[in-house]
Tab-separated table of C-alpha atoms in Angstrom:
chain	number	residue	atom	x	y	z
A	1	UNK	CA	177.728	88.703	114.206
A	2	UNK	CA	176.263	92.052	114.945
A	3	UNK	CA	173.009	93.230	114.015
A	4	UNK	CA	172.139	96.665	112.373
A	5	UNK	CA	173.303	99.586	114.387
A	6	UNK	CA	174.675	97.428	117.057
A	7	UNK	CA	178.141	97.620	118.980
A	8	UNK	CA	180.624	94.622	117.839
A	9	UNK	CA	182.730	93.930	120.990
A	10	UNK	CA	186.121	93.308	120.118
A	11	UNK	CA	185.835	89.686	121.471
A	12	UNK	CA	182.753	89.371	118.825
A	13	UNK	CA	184.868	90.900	116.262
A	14	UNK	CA	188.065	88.633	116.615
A	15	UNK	CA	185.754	85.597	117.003
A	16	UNK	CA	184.252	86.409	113.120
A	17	UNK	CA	188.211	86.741	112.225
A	18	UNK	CA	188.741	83.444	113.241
A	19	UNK	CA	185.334	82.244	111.844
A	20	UNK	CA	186.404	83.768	108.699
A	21	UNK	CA	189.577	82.735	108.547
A	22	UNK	CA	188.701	78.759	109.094
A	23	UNK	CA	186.038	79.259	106.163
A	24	UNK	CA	188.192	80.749	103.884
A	25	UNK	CA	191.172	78.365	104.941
A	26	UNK	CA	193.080	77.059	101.411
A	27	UNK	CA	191.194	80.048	99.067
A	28	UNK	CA	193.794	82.079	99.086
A	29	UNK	CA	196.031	79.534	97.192
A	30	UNK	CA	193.508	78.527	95.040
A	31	UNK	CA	191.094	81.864	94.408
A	32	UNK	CA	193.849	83.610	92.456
A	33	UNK	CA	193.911	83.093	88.329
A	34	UNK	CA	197.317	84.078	89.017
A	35	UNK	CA	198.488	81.100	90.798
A	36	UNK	CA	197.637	79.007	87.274
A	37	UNK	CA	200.367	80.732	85.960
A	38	UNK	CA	204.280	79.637	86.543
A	39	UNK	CA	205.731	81.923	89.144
A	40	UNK	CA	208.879	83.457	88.573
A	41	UNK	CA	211.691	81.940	90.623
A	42	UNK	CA	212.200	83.584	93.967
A	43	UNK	CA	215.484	83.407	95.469
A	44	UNK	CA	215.492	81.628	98.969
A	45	UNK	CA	216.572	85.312	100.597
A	46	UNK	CA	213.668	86.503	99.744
A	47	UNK	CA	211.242	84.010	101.512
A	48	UNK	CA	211.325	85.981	104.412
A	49	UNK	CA	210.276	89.085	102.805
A	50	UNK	CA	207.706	87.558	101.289
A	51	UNK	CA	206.158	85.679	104.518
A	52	UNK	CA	205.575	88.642	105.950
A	53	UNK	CA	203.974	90.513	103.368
A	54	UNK	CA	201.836	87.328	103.412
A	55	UNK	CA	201.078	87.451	107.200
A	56	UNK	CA	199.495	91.145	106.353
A	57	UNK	CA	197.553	90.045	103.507
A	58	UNK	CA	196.083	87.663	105.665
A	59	UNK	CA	195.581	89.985	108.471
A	60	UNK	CA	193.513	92.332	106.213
A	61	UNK	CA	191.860	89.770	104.574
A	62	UNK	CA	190.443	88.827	107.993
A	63	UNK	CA	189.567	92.451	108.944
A	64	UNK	CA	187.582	93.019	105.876
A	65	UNK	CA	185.646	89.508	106.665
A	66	UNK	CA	184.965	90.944	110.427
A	67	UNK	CA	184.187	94.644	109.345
A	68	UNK	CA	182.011	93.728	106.313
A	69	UNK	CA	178.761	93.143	108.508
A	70	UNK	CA	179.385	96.822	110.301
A	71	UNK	CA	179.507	98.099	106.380
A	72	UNK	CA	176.038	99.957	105.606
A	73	UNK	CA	174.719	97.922	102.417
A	74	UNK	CA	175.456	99.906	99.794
A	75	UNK	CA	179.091	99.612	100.557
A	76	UNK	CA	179.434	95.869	101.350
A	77	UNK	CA	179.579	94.755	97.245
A	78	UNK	CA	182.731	96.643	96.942
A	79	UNK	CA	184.422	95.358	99.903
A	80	UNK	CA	183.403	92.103	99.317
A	81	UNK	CA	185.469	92.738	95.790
A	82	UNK	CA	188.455	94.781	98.145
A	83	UNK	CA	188.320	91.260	99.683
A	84	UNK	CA	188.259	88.876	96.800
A	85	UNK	CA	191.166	91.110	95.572
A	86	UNK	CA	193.503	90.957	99.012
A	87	UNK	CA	192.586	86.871	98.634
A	88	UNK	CA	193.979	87.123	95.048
A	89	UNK	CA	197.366	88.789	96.549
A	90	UNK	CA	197.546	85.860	99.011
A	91	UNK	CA	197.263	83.548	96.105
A	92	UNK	CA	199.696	85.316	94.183
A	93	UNK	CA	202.026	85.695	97.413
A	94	UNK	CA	201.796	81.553	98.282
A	95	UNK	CA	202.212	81.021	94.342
A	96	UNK	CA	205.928	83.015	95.143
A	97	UNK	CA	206.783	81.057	98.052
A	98	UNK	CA	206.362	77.934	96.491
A	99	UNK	CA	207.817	78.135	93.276
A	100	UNK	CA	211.413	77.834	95.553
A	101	UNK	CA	209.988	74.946	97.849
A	102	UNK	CA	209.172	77.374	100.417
A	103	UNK	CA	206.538	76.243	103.310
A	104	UNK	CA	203.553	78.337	103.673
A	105	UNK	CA	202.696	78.750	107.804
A	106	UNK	CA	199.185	77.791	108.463
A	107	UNK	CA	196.476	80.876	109.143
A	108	UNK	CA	196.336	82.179	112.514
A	109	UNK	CA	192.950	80.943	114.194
A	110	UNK	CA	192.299	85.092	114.926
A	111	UNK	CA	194.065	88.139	114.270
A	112	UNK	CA	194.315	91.115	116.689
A	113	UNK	CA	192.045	93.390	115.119
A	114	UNK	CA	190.835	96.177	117.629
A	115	UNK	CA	187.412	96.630	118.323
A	116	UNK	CA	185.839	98.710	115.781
A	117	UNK	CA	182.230	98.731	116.491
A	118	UNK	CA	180.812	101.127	113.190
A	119	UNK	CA	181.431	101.148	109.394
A	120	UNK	CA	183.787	104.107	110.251
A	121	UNK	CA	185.961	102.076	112.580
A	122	UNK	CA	185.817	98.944	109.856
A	123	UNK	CA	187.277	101.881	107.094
A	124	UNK	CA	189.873	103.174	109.438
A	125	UNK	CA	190.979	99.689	110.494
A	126	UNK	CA	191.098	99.040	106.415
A	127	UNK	CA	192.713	101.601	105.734
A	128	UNK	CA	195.407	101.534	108.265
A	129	UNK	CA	196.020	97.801	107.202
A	130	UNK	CA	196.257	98.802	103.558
A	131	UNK	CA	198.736	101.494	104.394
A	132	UNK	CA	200.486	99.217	106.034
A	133	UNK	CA	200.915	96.550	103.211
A	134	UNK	CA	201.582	99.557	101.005
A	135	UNK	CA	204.527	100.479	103.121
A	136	UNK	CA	206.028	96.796	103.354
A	137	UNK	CA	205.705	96.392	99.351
A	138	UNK	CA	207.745	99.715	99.022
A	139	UNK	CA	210.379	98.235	101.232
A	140	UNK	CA	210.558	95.005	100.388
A	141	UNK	CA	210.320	95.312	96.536
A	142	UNK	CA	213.730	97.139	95.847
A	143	UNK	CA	215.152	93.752	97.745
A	144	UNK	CA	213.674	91.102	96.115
A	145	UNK	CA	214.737	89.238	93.122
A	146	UNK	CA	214.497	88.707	90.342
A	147	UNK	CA	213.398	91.172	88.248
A	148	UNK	CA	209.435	89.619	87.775
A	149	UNK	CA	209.195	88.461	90.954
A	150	UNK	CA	209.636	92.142	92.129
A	151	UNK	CA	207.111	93.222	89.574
A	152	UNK	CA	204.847	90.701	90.563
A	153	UNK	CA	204.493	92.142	94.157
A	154	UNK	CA	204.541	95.569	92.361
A	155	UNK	CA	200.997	94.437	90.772
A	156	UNK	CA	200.006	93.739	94.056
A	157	UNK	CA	200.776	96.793	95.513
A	158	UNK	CA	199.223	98.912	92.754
A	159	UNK	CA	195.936	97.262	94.123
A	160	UNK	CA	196.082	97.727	97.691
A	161	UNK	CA	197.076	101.315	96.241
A	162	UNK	CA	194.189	101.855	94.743
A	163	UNK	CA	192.169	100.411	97.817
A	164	UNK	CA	193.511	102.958	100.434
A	165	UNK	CA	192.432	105.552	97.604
A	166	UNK	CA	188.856	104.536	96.780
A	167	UNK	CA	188.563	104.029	100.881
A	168	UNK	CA	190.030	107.622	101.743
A	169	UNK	CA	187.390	108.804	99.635
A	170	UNK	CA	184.677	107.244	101.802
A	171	UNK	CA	186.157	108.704	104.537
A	172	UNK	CA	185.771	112.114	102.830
A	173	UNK	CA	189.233	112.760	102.036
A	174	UNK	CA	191.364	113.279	99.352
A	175	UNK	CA	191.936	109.956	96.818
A	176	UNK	CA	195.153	110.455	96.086
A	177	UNK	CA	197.173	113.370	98.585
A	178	UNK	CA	200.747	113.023	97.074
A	179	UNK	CA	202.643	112.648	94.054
A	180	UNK	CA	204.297	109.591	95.785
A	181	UNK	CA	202.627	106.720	97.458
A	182	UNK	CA	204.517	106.490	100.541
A	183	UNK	CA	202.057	103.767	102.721
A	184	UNK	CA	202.103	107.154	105.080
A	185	UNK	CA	198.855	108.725	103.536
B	1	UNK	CA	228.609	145.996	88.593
B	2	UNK	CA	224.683	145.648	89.460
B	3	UNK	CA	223.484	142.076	87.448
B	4	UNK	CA	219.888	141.719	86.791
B	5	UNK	CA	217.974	139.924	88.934
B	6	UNK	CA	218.057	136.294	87.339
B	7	UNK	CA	214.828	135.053	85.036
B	8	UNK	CA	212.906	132.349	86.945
B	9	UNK	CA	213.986	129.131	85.606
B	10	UNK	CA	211.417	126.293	85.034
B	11	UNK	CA	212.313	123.035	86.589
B	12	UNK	CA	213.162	121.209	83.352
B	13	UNK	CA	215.569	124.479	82.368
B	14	UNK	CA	217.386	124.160	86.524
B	15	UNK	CA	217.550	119.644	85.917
B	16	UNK	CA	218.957	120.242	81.982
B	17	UNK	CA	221.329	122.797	83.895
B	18	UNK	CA	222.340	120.305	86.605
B	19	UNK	CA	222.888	117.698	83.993
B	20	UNK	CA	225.014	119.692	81.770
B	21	UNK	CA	227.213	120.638	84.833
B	22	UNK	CA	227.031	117.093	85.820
B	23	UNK	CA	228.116	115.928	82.546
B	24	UNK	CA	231.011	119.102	82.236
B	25	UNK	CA	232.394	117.610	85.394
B	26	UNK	CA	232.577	114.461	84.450
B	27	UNK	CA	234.528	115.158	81.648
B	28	UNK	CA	236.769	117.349	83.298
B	29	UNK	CA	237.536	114.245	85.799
B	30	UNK	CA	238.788	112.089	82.956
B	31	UNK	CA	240.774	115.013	81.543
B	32	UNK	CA	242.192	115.778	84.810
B	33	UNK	CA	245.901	115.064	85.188
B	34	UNK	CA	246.005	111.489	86.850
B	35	UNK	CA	243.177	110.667	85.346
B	36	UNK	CA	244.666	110.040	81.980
B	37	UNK	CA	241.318	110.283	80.514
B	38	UNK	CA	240.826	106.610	80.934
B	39	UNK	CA	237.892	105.257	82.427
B	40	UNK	CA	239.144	102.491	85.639
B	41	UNK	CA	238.378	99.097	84.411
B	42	UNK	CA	235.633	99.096	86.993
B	43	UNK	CA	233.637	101.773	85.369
B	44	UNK	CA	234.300	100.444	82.066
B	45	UNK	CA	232.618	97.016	82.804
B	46	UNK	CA	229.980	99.111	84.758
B	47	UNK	CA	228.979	101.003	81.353
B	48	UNK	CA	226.103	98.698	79.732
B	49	UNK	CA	224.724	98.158	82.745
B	50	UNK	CA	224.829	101.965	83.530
B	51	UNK	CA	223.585	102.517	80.128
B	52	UNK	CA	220.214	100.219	79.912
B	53	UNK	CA	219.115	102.470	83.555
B	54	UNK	CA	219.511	105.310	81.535
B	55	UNK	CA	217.533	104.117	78.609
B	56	UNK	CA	215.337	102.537	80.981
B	57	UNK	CA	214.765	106.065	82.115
B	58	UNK	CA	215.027	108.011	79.520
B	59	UNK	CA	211.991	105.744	78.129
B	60	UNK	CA	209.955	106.594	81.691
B	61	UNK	CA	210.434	109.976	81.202
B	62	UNK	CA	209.447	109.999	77.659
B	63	UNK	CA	206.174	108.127	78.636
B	64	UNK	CA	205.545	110.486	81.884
B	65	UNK	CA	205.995	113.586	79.835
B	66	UNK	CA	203.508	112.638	77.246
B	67	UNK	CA	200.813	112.139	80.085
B	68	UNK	CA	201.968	115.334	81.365
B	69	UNK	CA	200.938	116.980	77.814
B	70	UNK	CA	197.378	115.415	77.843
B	71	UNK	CA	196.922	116.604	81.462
B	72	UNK	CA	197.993	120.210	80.352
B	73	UNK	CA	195.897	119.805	77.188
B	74	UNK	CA	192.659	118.179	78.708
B	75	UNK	CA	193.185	120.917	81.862
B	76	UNK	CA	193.540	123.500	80.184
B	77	UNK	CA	190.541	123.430	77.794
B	78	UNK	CA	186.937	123.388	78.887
B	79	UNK	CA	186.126	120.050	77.870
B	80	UNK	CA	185.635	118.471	81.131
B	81	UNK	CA	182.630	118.756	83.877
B	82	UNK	CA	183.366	120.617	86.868
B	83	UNK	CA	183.515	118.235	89.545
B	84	UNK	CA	185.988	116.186	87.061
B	85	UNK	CA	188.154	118.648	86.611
B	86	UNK	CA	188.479	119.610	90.409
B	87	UNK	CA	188.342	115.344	90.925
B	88	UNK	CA	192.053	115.251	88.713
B	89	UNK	CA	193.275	118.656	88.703
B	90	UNK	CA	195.706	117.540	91.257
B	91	UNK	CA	197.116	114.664	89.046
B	92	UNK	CA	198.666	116.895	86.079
B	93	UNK	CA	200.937	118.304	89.423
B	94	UNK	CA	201.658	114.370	90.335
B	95	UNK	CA	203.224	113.624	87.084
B	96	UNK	CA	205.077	116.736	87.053
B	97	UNK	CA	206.446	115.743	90.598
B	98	UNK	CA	207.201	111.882	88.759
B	99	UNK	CA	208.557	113.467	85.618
B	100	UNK	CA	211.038	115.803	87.822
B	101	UNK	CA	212.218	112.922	90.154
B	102	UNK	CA	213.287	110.854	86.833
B	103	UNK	CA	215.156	113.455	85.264
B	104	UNK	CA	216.849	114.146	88.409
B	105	UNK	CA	218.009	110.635	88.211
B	106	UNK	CA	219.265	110.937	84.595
B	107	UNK	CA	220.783	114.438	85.161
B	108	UNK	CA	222.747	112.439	88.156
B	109	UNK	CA	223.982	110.015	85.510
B	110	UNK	CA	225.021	112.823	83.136
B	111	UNK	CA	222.612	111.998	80.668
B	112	UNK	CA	220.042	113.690	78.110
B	113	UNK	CA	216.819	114.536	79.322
B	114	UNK	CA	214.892	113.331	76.363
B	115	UNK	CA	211.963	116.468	75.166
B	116	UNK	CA	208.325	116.239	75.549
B	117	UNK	CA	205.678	116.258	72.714
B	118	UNK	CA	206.362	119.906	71.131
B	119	UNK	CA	203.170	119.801	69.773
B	120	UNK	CA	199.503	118.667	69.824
B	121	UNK	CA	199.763	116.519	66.422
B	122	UNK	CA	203.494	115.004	67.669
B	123	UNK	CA	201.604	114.332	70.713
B	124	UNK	CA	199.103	112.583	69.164
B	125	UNK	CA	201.477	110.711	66.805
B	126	UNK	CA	203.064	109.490	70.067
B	127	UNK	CA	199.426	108.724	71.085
B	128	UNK	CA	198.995	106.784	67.753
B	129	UNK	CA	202.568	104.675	68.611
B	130	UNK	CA	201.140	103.603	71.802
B	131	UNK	CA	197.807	102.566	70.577
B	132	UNK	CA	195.826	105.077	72.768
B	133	UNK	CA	192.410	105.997	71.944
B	134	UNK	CA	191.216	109.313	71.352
B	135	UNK	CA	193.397	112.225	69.808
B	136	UNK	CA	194.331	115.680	71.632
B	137	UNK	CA	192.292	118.442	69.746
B	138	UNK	CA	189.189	116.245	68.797
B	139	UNK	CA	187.866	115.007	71.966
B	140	UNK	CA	183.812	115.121	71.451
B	141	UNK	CA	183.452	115.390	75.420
B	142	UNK	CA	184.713	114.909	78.793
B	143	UNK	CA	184.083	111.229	78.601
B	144	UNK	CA	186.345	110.777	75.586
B	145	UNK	CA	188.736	112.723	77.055
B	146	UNK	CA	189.063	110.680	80.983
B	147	UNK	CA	189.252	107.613	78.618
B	148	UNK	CA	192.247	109.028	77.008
B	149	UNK	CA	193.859	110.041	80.273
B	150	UNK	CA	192.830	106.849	81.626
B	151	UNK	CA	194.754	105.196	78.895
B	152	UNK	CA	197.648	106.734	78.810
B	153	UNK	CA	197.839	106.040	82.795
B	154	UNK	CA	197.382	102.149	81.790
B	155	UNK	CA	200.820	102.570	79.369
B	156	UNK	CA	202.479	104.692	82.183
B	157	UNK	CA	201.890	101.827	84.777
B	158	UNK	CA	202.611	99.143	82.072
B	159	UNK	CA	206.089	101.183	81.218
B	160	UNK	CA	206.902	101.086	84.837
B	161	UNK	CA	206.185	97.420	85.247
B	162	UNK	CA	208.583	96.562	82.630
B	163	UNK	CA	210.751	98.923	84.646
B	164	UNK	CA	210.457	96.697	87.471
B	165	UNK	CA	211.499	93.803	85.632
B	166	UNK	CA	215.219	95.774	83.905
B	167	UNK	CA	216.065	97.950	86.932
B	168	UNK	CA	217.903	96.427	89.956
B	169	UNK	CA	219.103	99.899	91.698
B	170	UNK	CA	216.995	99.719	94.739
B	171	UNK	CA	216.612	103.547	95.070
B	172	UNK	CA	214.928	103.529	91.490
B	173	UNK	CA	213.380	100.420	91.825
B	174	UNK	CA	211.444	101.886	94.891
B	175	UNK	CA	210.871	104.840	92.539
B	176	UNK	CA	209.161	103.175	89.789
B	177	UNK	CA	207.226	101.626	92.080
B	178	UNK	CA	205.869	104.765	94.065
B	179	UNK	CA	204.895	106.235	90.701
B	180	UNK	CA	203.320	102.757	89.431
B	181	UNK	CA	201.515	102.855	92.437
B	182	UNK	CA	200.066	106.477	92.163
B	183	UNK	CA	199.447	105.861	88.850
B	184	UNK	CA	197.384	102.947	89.756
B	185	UNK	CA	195.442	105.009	92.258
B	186	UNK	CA	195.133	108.215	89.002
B	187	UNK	CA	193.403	105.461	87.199
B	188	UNK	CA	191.015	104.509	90.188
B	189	UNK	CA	189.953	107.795	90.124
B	190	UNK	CA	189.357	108.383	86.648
B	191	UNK	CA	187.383	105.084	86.347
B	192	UNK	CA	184.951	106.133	89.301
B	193	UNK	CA	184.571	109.508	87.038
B	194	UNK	CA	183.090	107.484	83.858
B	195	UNK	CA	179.981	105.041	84.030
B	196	UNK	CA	178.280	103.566	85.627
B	197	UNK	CA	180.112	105.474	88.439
B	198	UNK	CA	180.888	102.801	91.329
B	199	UNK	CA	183.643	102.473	93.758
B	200	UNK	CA	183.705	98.705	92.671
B	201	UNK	CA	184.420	99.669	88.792
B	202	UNK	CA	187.327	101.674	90.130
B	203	UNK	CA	189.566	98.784	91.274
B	204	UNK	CA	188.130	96.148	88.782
B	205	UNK	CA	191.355	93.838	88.515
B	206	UNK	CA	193.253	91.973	92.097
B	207	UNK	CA	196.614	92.627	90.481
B	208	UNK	CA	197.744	95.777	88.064
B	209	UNK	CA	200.591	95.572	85.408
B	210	UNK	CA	198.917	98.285	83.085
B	211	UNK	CA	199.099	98.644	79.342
B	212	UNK	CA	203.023	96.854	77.681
């Protein structure tokens, strides 16, 4: 997409969304050991909740495919892991949806992604996404039910947790800022 | 009459205070004329709920203030490198903050805070209980001791995913969850502190239930 040291337009950089997003089209329900597993019942209220938390995993996912050739080198393993994890929470998210006969909506061809043109646009695009994931999880867990299906999403958001730590620190700032993960940090 | 000025109270002696008024005016409400010291039938079929949350809780609070003790312990003796000790000084302060917001929610219910390890060999008999490595008081270095506090921040994270799966409140479900979740990013950190010292060995696993 964009060689070393070059400027991503955001037209380039939604285009590799897309790209990405058609290659990796069906991993998310299969890439997850989780979704071997029998998911807990999820009650029909809940789909909702759910769906969206999906749409953001998928948004991120597709924002870690575009920003990964902006990352310098020795960076790109771990995101490419940050990524194989957010594809795992997918998994784990479609897994929910279907155990109650719920339809999973097809991938968006692109995602609206900004236009961050250097590694430290790709980390604060990350990072806002993670937040963001972070903060739906903390709202939506207290409302689903029952009881493992909210700590299945809970093991989710201990990840993307952990993520928006280990990416603040590339950024040079604190890992962990409060005593409470909020989604605000 | 001049009083003294009043001693500074620490914050588990102002919540045990709160929950013994809490509890004294409880019991004054049943005893109160009307009342007829009779629970309504309401509150009577509300009690074993009521009661598993507060032994839910009262088990969070155990396992919080037993990390608490290793933080204190580990901090406070000069067993770990420099820039580990600055990388997790914060996180004995965390728990603190996670072990307060708990007991506020017991001392709400009226119930008994439940004490921390009074010692270092109680400690690490609680240690021993929860199959953590590594003892307080005979840590050969500051790799033995992150991989205790890295343990005991896999069973804090584990208690709060059972948590997840007992409590239905949504104000302490979102609770457990916050503190799962910064316990999940206390254990990022303390992985990137021991080898081989990579961002990628700090967030090993897609989804985190900790140590049942």
């Amino acid at each position: 997409m964009v060689g070393d040291g070059g400027g991503a337009s955001r037209r380039a950089l939604l285009g590799a969304a897309a790209v990405a997003g058609l290659a990796l089209s069906g991993c998310g329900a299969t890439a997850a050991p989780a979704s071997t597993r029998p998911a807990p019942a999820v009650a029909e209220r809940d789909l909702a909740l759910l769906l969206a938390a999906l749409e953001l995993e998928r948004r991120t996912v597709a924002a870690y495919v575009a920003g990964l050739p902006l990352l310098p080198r020795a960076l790109r393993g771990t995101v490419q892991q940050f990524l194989s994890e957010e594809l795992e929470h997918t998994g784990e998210l479609i897994s929910l949806v279907r155990s109650v006969g719920g339809r999973v909506p097809a991938r968006p061809n692109s995602f609206q992604l900004g236009h961050p043109s250097d590694a430290a646009g790709v980390l604060a695009l990350v990072h806002e996404l993670e937040s963001a994931q972070i903060a739906t999880y903390l709202s939506t867990i207290p409302q689903l039910s029952p009881g493992p299906v909210r700590a299945a999403v809970a093991s989710i958001l201990t990840v993307d947790a952990q993520h928006v730590s280990l990416i603040r620190l590339q950024q040079g700032q604190a890992p962990v800022p409060s005593a409470f993960v909020t989604g605000a940090e | 009459m001049i009083l003294p000025p009043p001693e500074p109270q620490t914050r588990r002696q102002l919540l045990r205070g709160a929950a013994a008024r809490t509890a004294s005016a409880a019991l004054a409400a049943a005893a109160a004329p009307g009342a007829g010291g009779v629970a309504p039938a309401s509150a009577a079929v509300a009690v074993p709920a009521a009661s598993a949350t507060i032994d839910r809780l009262q088990r969070l609070v155990r396992v919080e203030l037993l990390l608490e003790y290793c933080y204190r312990q580990v901090l406070s003796s000069t067993i770990l490198r420099p820039d580990a000790r600055r990388a997790i000084a914060p996180f004995e302060g965390h728990v603190e903050a996670h072990v307060a917001a708990l007991e506020a929610r017991l001392a709400a219910r009226g119930a008994t805070l439940p004490p921390g390890p009074a010692s270092v060999s109680q400690a690490n008999r609680f240690l021993a209980r929860r199959r953590v490595g590594g003892r307080l008081g005979h840590l050969r270095g500051d790799q033995d001791a992150l991989r205790l506090l890295l343990s005991m921040e896999q069973v804090v994270i584990g208690a709060h995913f059972v948590a997840l799966l007992k409590l239905s409140e949504p104000a302490l479900v979102e609770l457990s969850a916050q503190i799962m979740a910064t316990g999940a990013q206390h254990d990022a950190v303390l992985r990137l502190l021991l080898p081989p010292h990579k961002l990628g060995s700090a967030a090993p696993y897609g989804l985190v239930q900790g140590v049942q």
